[in-house]
Short mmCIF file of C-alpha atoms in Angstrom, two decimals:
data_model
loop_
_atom_site.label_atom_id
_atom_site.label_comp_id
_atom_site.label_asym_id
_atom_site.label_seq_id
_atom_site.Cartn_x
_atom_site.Cartn_y
_atom_site.Cartn_z
CA MET N 1 -75.27 110.46 -23.49
CA ALA N 2 -74.32 112.14 -20.19
CA ALA N 3 -75.03 108.90 -18.33
CA HIS N 4 -72.64 106.92 -20.53
CA THR N 5 -69.97 109.48 -19.94
CA SER N 6 -70.35 109.38 -16.35
CA PHE N 7 -70.03 105.46 -16.33
CA PHE N 8 -66.91 105.49 -18.39
CA PHE N 9 -65.38 108.30 -16.16
CA PHE N 10 -66.12 106.10 -13.09
CA VAL N 11 -64.45 103.07 -14.56
CA PHE N 12 -61.43 105.35 -15.48
CA LEU N 13 -61.17 106.58 -11.84
CA LEU N 14 -61.53 103.03 -10.33
CA THR N 15 -58.86 101.59 -12.79
CA HIS N 16 -56.51 104.35 -11.98
CA PHE N 17 -57.19 103.90 -8.17
CA LEU N 18 -56.44 100.23 -8.28
CA PHE N 19 -53.33 100.55 -10.46
CA TYR N 20 -51.63 103.33 -8.42
CA SER N 21 -52.80 102.15 -5.05
CA SER N 22 -50.28 100.84 -2.56
CA PRO N 23 -50.27 96.93 -1.77
CA THR N 24 -51.74 97.76 1.65
CA THR N 25 -54.65 99.72 0.16
CA PHE N 26 -55.31 97.09 -2.43
CA ALA N 27 -55.39 94.34 0.29
CA LEU N 28 -58.51 96.12 1.54
CA PHE N 29 -60.23 94.97 -1.60
CA SER N 30 -58.81 91.37 -1.53
CA THR N 31 -60.65 88.50 0.04
CA ASN N 32 -57.52 86.42 -0.01
CA HIS N 33 -55.93 88.29 2.95
CA PRO N 34 -56.55 86.17 6.02
CA PRO N 35 -57.81 88.11 8.99
CA ILE N 36 -55.67 88.36 12.25
CA CYS N 37 -57.13 86.54 15.22
CA HIS N 38 -58.99 88.33 18.00
CA ASP N 39 -56.88 89.35 20.94
CA HIS N 40 -59.29 87.84 23.55
CA GLU N 41 -59.29 84.53 21.76
CA LYS N 42 -55.52 84.52 21.53
CA SER N 43 -55.38 85.20 25.20
CA ALA N 44 -57.88 82.24 25.87
CA LEU N 45 -55.69 79.83 23.82
CA LEU N 46 -52.54 80.84 25.71
CA GLN N 47 -54.26 80.47 29.11
CA PHE N 48 -55.55 77.14 28.12
CA LYS N 49 -52.07 76.00 26.99
CA ASP N 50 -50.50 77.29 30.21
CA SER N 51 -52.99 75.25 32.39
CA PHE N 52 -51.20 72.00 31.26
CA ILE N 53 -47.78 70.47 31.18
CA ILE N 54 -46.53 68.25 28.40
CA ILE N 55 -45.52 64.79 29.49
CA ASP N 56 -43.99 61.88 27.60
CA ASP N 57 -47.13 59.69 27.19
CA ARG N 58 -46.03 56.21 25.99
CA ARG N 59 -49.61 55.67 24.56
CA VAL N 60 -49.03 57.84 21.60
CA ASP N 61 -46.25 59.72 19.80
CA CYS N 62 -46.23 63.24 21.29
CA ASP N 63 -46.86 66.18 18.97
CA PRO N 64 -47.00 69.12 21.31
CA LYS N 65 -48.56 71.52 18.75
CA SER N 66 -49.23 74.38 21.32
CA GLU N 67 -45.38 74.56 22.26
CA GLY N 68 -44.98 76.92 19.19
CA TRP N 69 -47.68 79.30 20.34
CA LYS N 70 -46.11 82.79 20.96
CA VAL N 71 -47.15 86.45 21.60
CA ASP N 72 -44.16 87.91 19.91
CA GLY N 73 -41.70 87.30 17.12
CA GLY N 74 -43.66 88.94 14.22
CA GLU N 75 -47.15 88.45 12.63
CA ALA N 76 -46.51 84.76 11.62
CA ALA N 77 -45.82 83.92 15.34
CA SER N 78 -48.17 86.14 17.30
CA ASP N 79 -51.30 85.55 14.98
CA CYS N 80 -53.14 82.69 16.59
CA CYS N 81 -54.77 82.00 13.22
CA LEU N 82 -51.40 80.72 12.03
CA TRP N 83 -50.66 78.57 15.15
CA ASP N 84 -50.41 74.80 14.71
CA GLY N 85 -53.78 73.14 15.54
CA VAL N 86 -55.74 76.35 15.25
CA GLU N 87 -58.09 77.29 12.36
CA CYS N 88 -59.94 80.70 12.04
CA ASP N 89 -62.78 81.82 9.89
CA ASP N 90 -61.64 83.36 6.73
CA ILE N 91 -64.06 86.29 7.16
CA THR N 92 -64.47 86.94 10.89
CA GLY N 93 -61.04 85.77 12.23
CA HIS N 94 -62.73 83.87 15.02
CA VAL N 95 -61.24 80.58 16.10
CA ILE N 96 -63.41 77.89 14.67
CA SER N 97 -61.31 74.78 15.02
CA LEU N 98 -58.93 73.56 17.69
CA ASP N 99 -56.96 70.23 17.17
CA LEU N 100 -54.60 69.38 20.06
CA SER N 101 -54.98 65.67 19.61
CA GLY N 102 -51.88 63.69 20.64
CA SER N 103 -50.36 66.65 22.21
CA CYS N 104 -49.65 64.84 25.41
CA LEU N 105 -51.20 67.59 27.55
CA SER N 106 -51.50 66.65 31.15
CA GLY N 107 -53.70 68.32 33.75
CA SER N 108 -57.27 68.91 34.82
CA ILE N 109 -59.96 70.60 32.81
CA ASN N 110 -63.26 72.00 34.05
CA SER N 111 -65.96 74.59 33.17
CA SER N 112 -63.94 77.51 34.24
CA SER N 113 -61.32 76.88 31.63
CA SER N 114 -60.40 79.63 29.19
CA LEU N 115 -61.29 77.07 26.48
CA PHE N 116 -64.83 77.93 26.79
CA GLN N 117 -64.25 81.55 25.75
CA LEU N 118 -63.87 80.38 22.16
CA LEU N 119 -67.64 80.49 21.59
CA HIS N 120 -67.30 80.29 17.76
CA LEU N 121 -65.73 76.74 17.82
CA ARG N 122 -67.11 74.29 15.31
CA SER N 123 -64.60 71.48 15.89
CA LEU N 124 -62.78 70.54 18.99
CA ASN N 125 -60.28 67.55 19.06
CA LEU N 126 -58.44 66.91 22.44
CA ALA N 127 -58.00 63.19 21.95
CA TYR N 128 -54.98 61.31 23.32
CA ASN N 129 -54.24 63.71 26.21
CA HIS N 130 -54.24 63.12 29.91
CA PHE N 131 -56.87 65.02 31.76
CA ASN N 132 -56.27 63.32 35.14
CA PHE N 133 -59.68 61.71 35.48
CA SER N 134 -61.49 65.14 35.35
CA SER N 135 -65.15 65.04 34.55
CA ILE N 136 -66.25 66.19 31.14
CA PRO N 137 -67.05 69.85 31.60
CA SER N 138 -70.70 70.79 31.38
CA ALA N 139 -69.66 74.02 29.75
CA LEU N 140 -69.26 72.07 26.51
CA GLY N 141 -72.86 72.77 26.00
CA HIS N 142 -72.14 76.39 25.33
CA PHE N 143 -70.51 75.50 22.01
CA GLN N 144 -73.68 75.92 20.11
CA ASN N 145 -71.87 75.85 16.65
CA LEU N 146 -69.99 72.59 17.51
CA THR N 147 -70.25 69.96 14.88
CA HIS N 148 -67.23 67.60 15.82
CA LEU N 149 -66.21 66.68 19.34
CA ASN N 150 -63.36 64.14 20.11
CA LEU N 151 -62.28 63.35 23.51
CA SER N 152 -61.25 59.83 22.98
CA ASP N 153 -58.49 58.31 25.06
CA SER N 154 -58.04 61.45 27.12
CA VAL N 155 -58.53 59.97 30.65
CA VAL N 156 -61.78 61.69 31.55
CA TYR N 157 -64.02 60.15 34.24
CA GLY N 158 -67.63 60.04 35.45
CA PRO N 159 -71.07 60.66 33.79
CA ILE N 160 -71.51 62.17 30.35
CA PRO N 161 -72.91 65.55 31.07
CA SER N 162 -76.63 66.27 29.80
CA SER N 163 -75.48 69.55 28.41
CA ILE N 164 -73.91 67.62 25.50
CA SER N 165 -77.40 66.78 24.27
CA ASN N 166 -78.04 70.59 23.76
CA LEU N 167 -75.49 70.69 20.94
CA SER N 168 -77.98 70.81 18.15
CA LYS N 169 -75.38 70.98 15.41
CA LEU N 170 -73.27 68.14 16.65
CA TYR N 171 -72.40 65.75 13.78
CA SER N 172 -69.70 63.63 15.12
CA LEU N 173 -68.95 62.55 18.76
CA ASP N 174 -66.12 60.37 20.01
CA LEU N 175 -65.85 59.69 23.72
CA SER N 176 -64.44 56.23 23.52
CA ARG N 177 -61.65 54.67 25.66
CA ASN N 178 -62.43 56.64 28.78
CA PHE N 179 -63.95 55.98 32.14
CA LEU N 180 -67.35 57.27 31.37
CA GLU N 181 -71.01 56.59 32.43
CA LEU N 182 -74.39 57.39 30.79
CA ARG N 183 -76.07 58.28 34.04
CA ASN N 184 -77.34 61.68 33.12
CA ALA N 185 -76.97 61.94 29.40
CA ASP N 186 -80.16 62.31 27.34
CA PHE N 187 -78.76 59.48 25.28
CA LYS N 188 -81.70 58.92 22.86
CA THR N 189 -82.01 62.58 22.04
CA LEU N 190 -78.27 62.83 21.54
CA ILE N 191 -78.11 59.77 19.05
CA ARG N 192 -80.97 61.10 16.97
CA LYS N 193 -78.85 64.10 16.13
CA LEU N 194 -75.61 62.34 15.31
CA GLN N 195 -74.26 60.68 12.18
CA VAL N 196 -70.94 59.42 13.85
CA LEU N 197 -70.93 58.13 17.27
CA HIS N 198 -68.06 56.28 19.10
CA LEU N 199 -68.47 55.20 22.74
CA ASP N 200 -66.25 52.14 22.60
CA ASP N 201 -65.58 50.75 26.12
CA ILE N 202 -67.96 53.21 27.82
CA LEU N 203 -71.23 51.24 27.74
CA ALA N 204 -69.49 48.00 28.26
CA ASN N 205 -67.69 49.31 31.42
CA SER N 206 -70.83 50.89 32.93
CA SER N 207 -70.82 48.41 35.90
CA SER N 208 -73.41 50.32 37.87
CA LEU N 209 -75.91 50.57 35.05
CA VAL N 210 -79.37 49.25 35.90
CA SER N 211 -81.59 50.27 32.96
CA LEU N 212 -80.58 51.09 29.45
CA SER N 213 -83.14 51.95 26.73
CA LEU N 214 -81.92 52.72 23.26
CA VAL N 215 -85.23 51.94 21.29
CA ASP N 216 -85.46 53.28 17.73
CA SER N 217 -82.24 55.19 18.13
CA ASN N 218 -80.77 54.45 14.61
CA LEU N 219 -77.71 52.65 16.03
CA GLN N 220 -75.31 51.23 13.50
CA GLY N 221 -72.46 48.78 13.77
CA GLU N 222 -71.82 45.90 16.09
CA PHE N 223 -73.46 46.15 19.47
CA PRO N 224 -70.99 45.05 22.21
CA ALA N 225 -72.07 41.73 23.54
CA ARG N 226 -70.67 42.55 27.00
CA ILE N 227 -73.50 45.02 27.52
CA PHE N 228 -75.87 42.10 27.83
CA GLN N 229 -73.64 40.82 30.69
CA LEU N 230 -73.40 44.00 32.83
CA PRO N 231 -73.60 42.90 36.45
CA LYS N 232 -76.43 45.11 37.66
CA LEU N 233 -78.47 45.52 34.49
CA GLU N 234 -82.08 44.75 34.97
CA VAL N 235 -83.69 46.32 31.83
CA LEU N 236 -82.18 46.41 28.32
CA LEU N 237 -84.36 47.68 25.52
CA LEU N 238 -82.90 47.74 21.95
CA ASP N 239 -86.03 47.43 19.81
CA SER N 240 -86.05 48.80 16.15
CA ASN N 241 -82.32 49.29 15.64
CA TYR N 242 -82.33 47.39 12.42
CA TYR N 243 -78.92 48.54 11.38
CA LEU N 244 -77.27 47.01 14.35
CA THR N 245 -75.22 43.75 14.07
CA GLY N 246 -74.13 41.39 16.75
CA HIS N 247 -75.14 38.28 18.61
CA LEU N 248 -76.46 37.28 21.93
CA PRO N 249 -73.68 36.21 24.35
CA GLU N 250 -73.70 33.49 27.07
CA PHE N 251 -75.66 34.61 30.00
CA HIS N 252 -74.59 33.88 33.69
CA SER N 253 -76.82 32.88 36.53
CA SER N 254 -75.89 35.86 38.53
CA SER N 255 -77.56 38.25 36.06
CA PRO N 256 -80.49 40.30 37.45
CA LEU N 257 -81.90 40.98 34.04
CA ARG N 258 -85.73 41.25 34.20
CA LYS N 259 -86.57 42.72 30.87
CA LEU N 260 -84.85 41.96 27.56
CA SER N 261 -86.26 43.33 24.45
CA ALA N 262 -84.19 43.35 21.15
CA PHE N 263 -87.06 43.29 18.56
CA ASN N 264 -86.03 44.11 15.00
CA CYS N 265 -82.44 44.55 15.73
CA ASN N 266 -80.83 42.30 12.98
CA LEU N 267 -78.96 40.04 15.58
CA SER N 268 -77.54 36.98 14.12
CA GLY N 269 -76.07 33.62 15.22
CA HIS N 270 -78.33 31.42 17.50
CA ILE N 271 -80.42 31.89 20.51
CA PRO N 272 -78.36 30.56 23.39
CA SER N 273 -79.58 28.03 25.90
CA SER N 274 -77.85 29.89 28.69
CA LEU N 275 -80.84 32.30 28.68
CA GLN N 276 -82.41 29.91 31.12
CA ASN N 277 -79.89 31.36 33.59
CA LEU N 278 -81.91 34.57 33.71
CA MET N 279 -84.17 33.44 36.42
CA GLN N 280 -85.54 36.87 37.05
CA LEU N 281 -86.70 37.38 33.61
CA VAL N 282 -90.40 38.45 33.10
CA TYR N 283 -90.19 39.86 29.59
CA LEU N 284 -88.36 38.50 26.62
CA ASP N 285 -88.72 39.72 23.03
CA LEU N 286 -86.15 38.43 20.41
CA GLY N 287 -88.48 38.70 17.48
CA ASP N 288 -87.67 39.73 13.78
CA ASN N 289 -83.86 39.22 14.01
CA SER N 290 -81.59 37.27 11.67
CA PHE N 291 -80.94 34.26 13.74
CA GLY N 292 -80.00 31.18 11.89
CA VAL N 293 -82.45 28.16 11.63
CA GLN N 294 -83.01 26.53 14.99
CA ASP N 295 -85.00 23.40 15.78
CA THR N 296 -87.53 24.13 18.60
CA SER N 297 -86.19 20.99 20.43
CA SER N 298 -83.34 23.27 21.37
CA LEU N 299 -85.61 25.63 23.20
CA SER N 300 -86.22 23.46 26.21
CA TRP N 301 -84.44 26.02 28.34
CA VAL N 302 -87.49 28.30 27.87
CA GLY N 303 -89.28 26.21 30.45
CA HIS N 304 -86.88 27.25 33.23
CA LEU N 305 -87.92 30.90 33.09
CA ALA N 306 -90.85 30.41 35.47
CA LYS N 307 -91.41 34.04 35.93
CA LEU N 308 -91.94 34.92 32.26
CA THR N 309 -95.10 36.96 31.50
CA TYR N 310 -94.23 37.96 27.88
CA LEU N 311 -92.46 35.79 25.30
CA SER N 312 -91.92 36.67 21.67
CA LEU N 313 -89.83 34.62 19.37
CA ARG N 314 -91.73 35.73 16.14
CA ASN N 315 -89.87 35.34 12.84
CA SER N 316 -86.82 33.65 14.51
CA ASN N 317 -86.19 30.83 11.98
CA LEU N 318 -87.57 28.20 14.36
CA SER N 319 -88.61 24.86 12.90
CA ASP N 320 -90.53 21.62 14.11
CA GLU N 321 -93.19 21.55 16.72
CA ILE N 322 -94.17 24.04 19.45
CA PRO N 323 -91.86 23.13 22.33
CA SER N 324 -93.56 21.36 25.20
CA SER N 325 -91.32 23.25 27.71
CA LEU N 326 -93.64 26.31 27.18
CA ALA N 327 -96.19 24.38 29.31
CA ASN N 328 -94.27 25.19 32.48
CA LEU N 329 -94.69 28.97 31.97
CA THR N 330 -97.77 29.29 34.03
CA ASN N 331 -97.40 33.12 34.45
CA LEU N 332 -97.25 33.66 30.71
CA SER N 333 -99.82 36.18 29.49
CA VAL N 334 -98.45 36.91 25.91
CA LEU N 335 -96.88 34.28 23.47
CA SER N 336 -95.97 35.13 20.02
CA LEU N 337 -94.49 32.47 17.65
CA ARG N 338 -95.63 34.00 14.34
CA PHE N 339 -93.88 33.72 11.07
CA ASN N 340 -91.78 30.68 11.95
CA GLN N 341 -91.64 27.11 10.30
CA LEU N 342 -93.65 25.40 12.99
CA THR N 343 -95.28 22.08 12.20
CA GLY N 344 -97.61 19.59 13.94
CA PRO N 345 -100.79 20.11 16.01
CA LEU N 346 -101.59 22.81 18.48
CA PRO N 347 -100.82 21.21 21.83
CA ALA N 348 -103.68 20.78 24.28
CA TRP N 349 -101.69 22.34 27.07
CA LEU N 350 -101.88 25.82 25.36
CA GLY N 351 -105.54 25.94 26.62
CA THR N 352 -104.56 25.24 30.19
CA LEU N 353 -102.14 28.22 30.70
CA PRO N 354 -103.94 30.29 33.34
CA ASN N 355 -103.00 33.70 32.30
#
């Protein structure tokens, strides 16, 4: 009986307290009252803002969000959680999202920027600004909670820093329409973590790229045909990216390509005869794609690739007889024509290929 009396007395006191408490006291019990941002993060945001000027950029309609950031003028003005482009965690008050896209900021950015004091960031969007051909800061790798990063069309230059591959929670990455290279980035490791990746005009503009391997990287979408034509590219490996689409381009005689492997990549269209221009080619695997039906008589170009040691056109919708041009490939050690619609006898010259 005493226990029941104590319980009801507690309920009475709590009800009395909540009813007669001031709004300020009651706010302590409310989860709807947003926290005020941390002073050091407010300071970091203002320093970041002050490191740039706003220019009239004709590429985009300017929306200079940071112009309204202030340190006085009441709570609504001085609380950085209420600033345009800034989002804070509802519980901790830490800045978790910064969106200054299209703000027409102009200036350089580097790893000493106050931006990297915002260690709780989950989303960072600085697209459509002008960072004056700065390199992407390696300090981005410090944002261990980052899930979304967008630096598209922001005039950054040089290699993608390898530190980006340390962002274990990164879900979406957009670095398109910049002046970037893949020289140091652990690209395969990075791609395995991502579900959204935009690198438009980066790979295709990597004029110094010599070797590119994207084997089994779960690539999706259309693969830029221009990558096959990069002027210094010697090795291109795309195997086992079945969700890719695209086609083989026309190849030029100036190409130094030595190894081209695009096995199981869902490429469509036809196999171009201009492959005969790849005079340095020693390895060619185009098997298990979605090429249209092609008569083997159109493969006479193969005989011009005198350095070939490996050739696979398995499951490539080839019809008719084994092309006689293959007899010229005296360096060939592996030949695979499995799962095609070949007819006729096995040619005698197959037994005379020395390797």
